[in-house]
Steps between C-alpha positions, in 0.01 A plus 500: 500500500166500653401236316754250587440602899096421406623173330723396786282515762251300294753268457549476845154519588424205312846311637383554846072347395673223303713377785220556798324246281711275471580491864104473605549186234791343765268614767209359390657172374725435832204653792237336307624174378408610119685447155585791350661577132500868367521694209578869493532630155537850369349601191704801398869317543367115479694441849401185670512469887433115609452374860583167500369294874709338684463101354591703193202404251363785329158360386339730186165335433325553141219701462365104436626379805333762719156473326504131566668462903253395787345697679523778235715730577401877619603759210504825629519775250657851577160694410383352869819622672443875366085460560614424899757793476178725350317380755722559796645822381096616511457382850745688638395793314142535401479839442630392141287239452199580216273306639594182370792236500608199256487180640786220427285347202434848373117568625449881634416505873310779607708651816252594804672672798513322813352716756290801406597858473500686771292850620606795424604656821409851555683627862220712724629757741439362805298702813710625762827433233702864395686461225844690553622707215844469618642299755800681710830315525588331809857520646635180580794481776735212466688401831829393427651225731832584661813278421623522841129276579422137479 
């Protein structure tokens, strides 16, 4: 039972990523004037999800093709995506970092804070200052407005 719940909202989960892709493909090909073909294929069930643009050609270049196109074309491989997300995840908190970082091409950075650490700060009783053991409670009257005014 638990298992199918686990499974269903993975299922969902990936329903939901598959199909905000595929809109940011519209997007991208009708803001930005681009041509846009994609493939969405999951390994566990083979299901294909295809965008096809909006002239309809669904262009899937050979490895060949790619290797020979001017101006090359940029590859970008998923190890630089998750070396930015390493990255980014140890800016906002250094406290885990260990003192080094991966770059995109896989070269260790060594991590230096920004600013310095602070001085310890050690409070000084001050002259002329009493420090109350306990303060007394105040009472606090509240007037209350009459209905019969304003």
């Amino acid at each position: 039972m638990a298992r199918n719940i686990a499974r269903r909202r993975l299922t969902t989960k990936r329903r939901k990523r598959a199909w905000n892709l595929i809109h940011k493909a519209y997007e991208y090909e009708t803001l930005c004037g681009m041509q846009v073909s994609l493939i969405i294929r999951n390994p566990e069930n083979n299901h294909l999800q295809i965008y096809i643009p909006k002239n309809g050609i669904l262009w899937v270049p050979s490895m060949d093709e790619i290797r020979n196109m001017e101006p090359p074309p940029r590859l970008v491989l998923a190890q630089e995506f998750e070396a930015m997300e390493r990255n980014a995840r140890l800016r906002l908190n250094p406290s885990q970092a260990q003192g080094e970082s991966m770059s995109a091409n896989g070269e260790a950075i060594a991590l230096t804070p920004r600013l310095p650490e602070p001085p310890t700060f050690t409070p000084t009783q001050r002259e002329g200052y009493v420090k109350e053991e306990a303060q007394e409670e105040m009472e606090v009257y509240i007037k209350e407005e009459d209905e019969s005014e304003g």
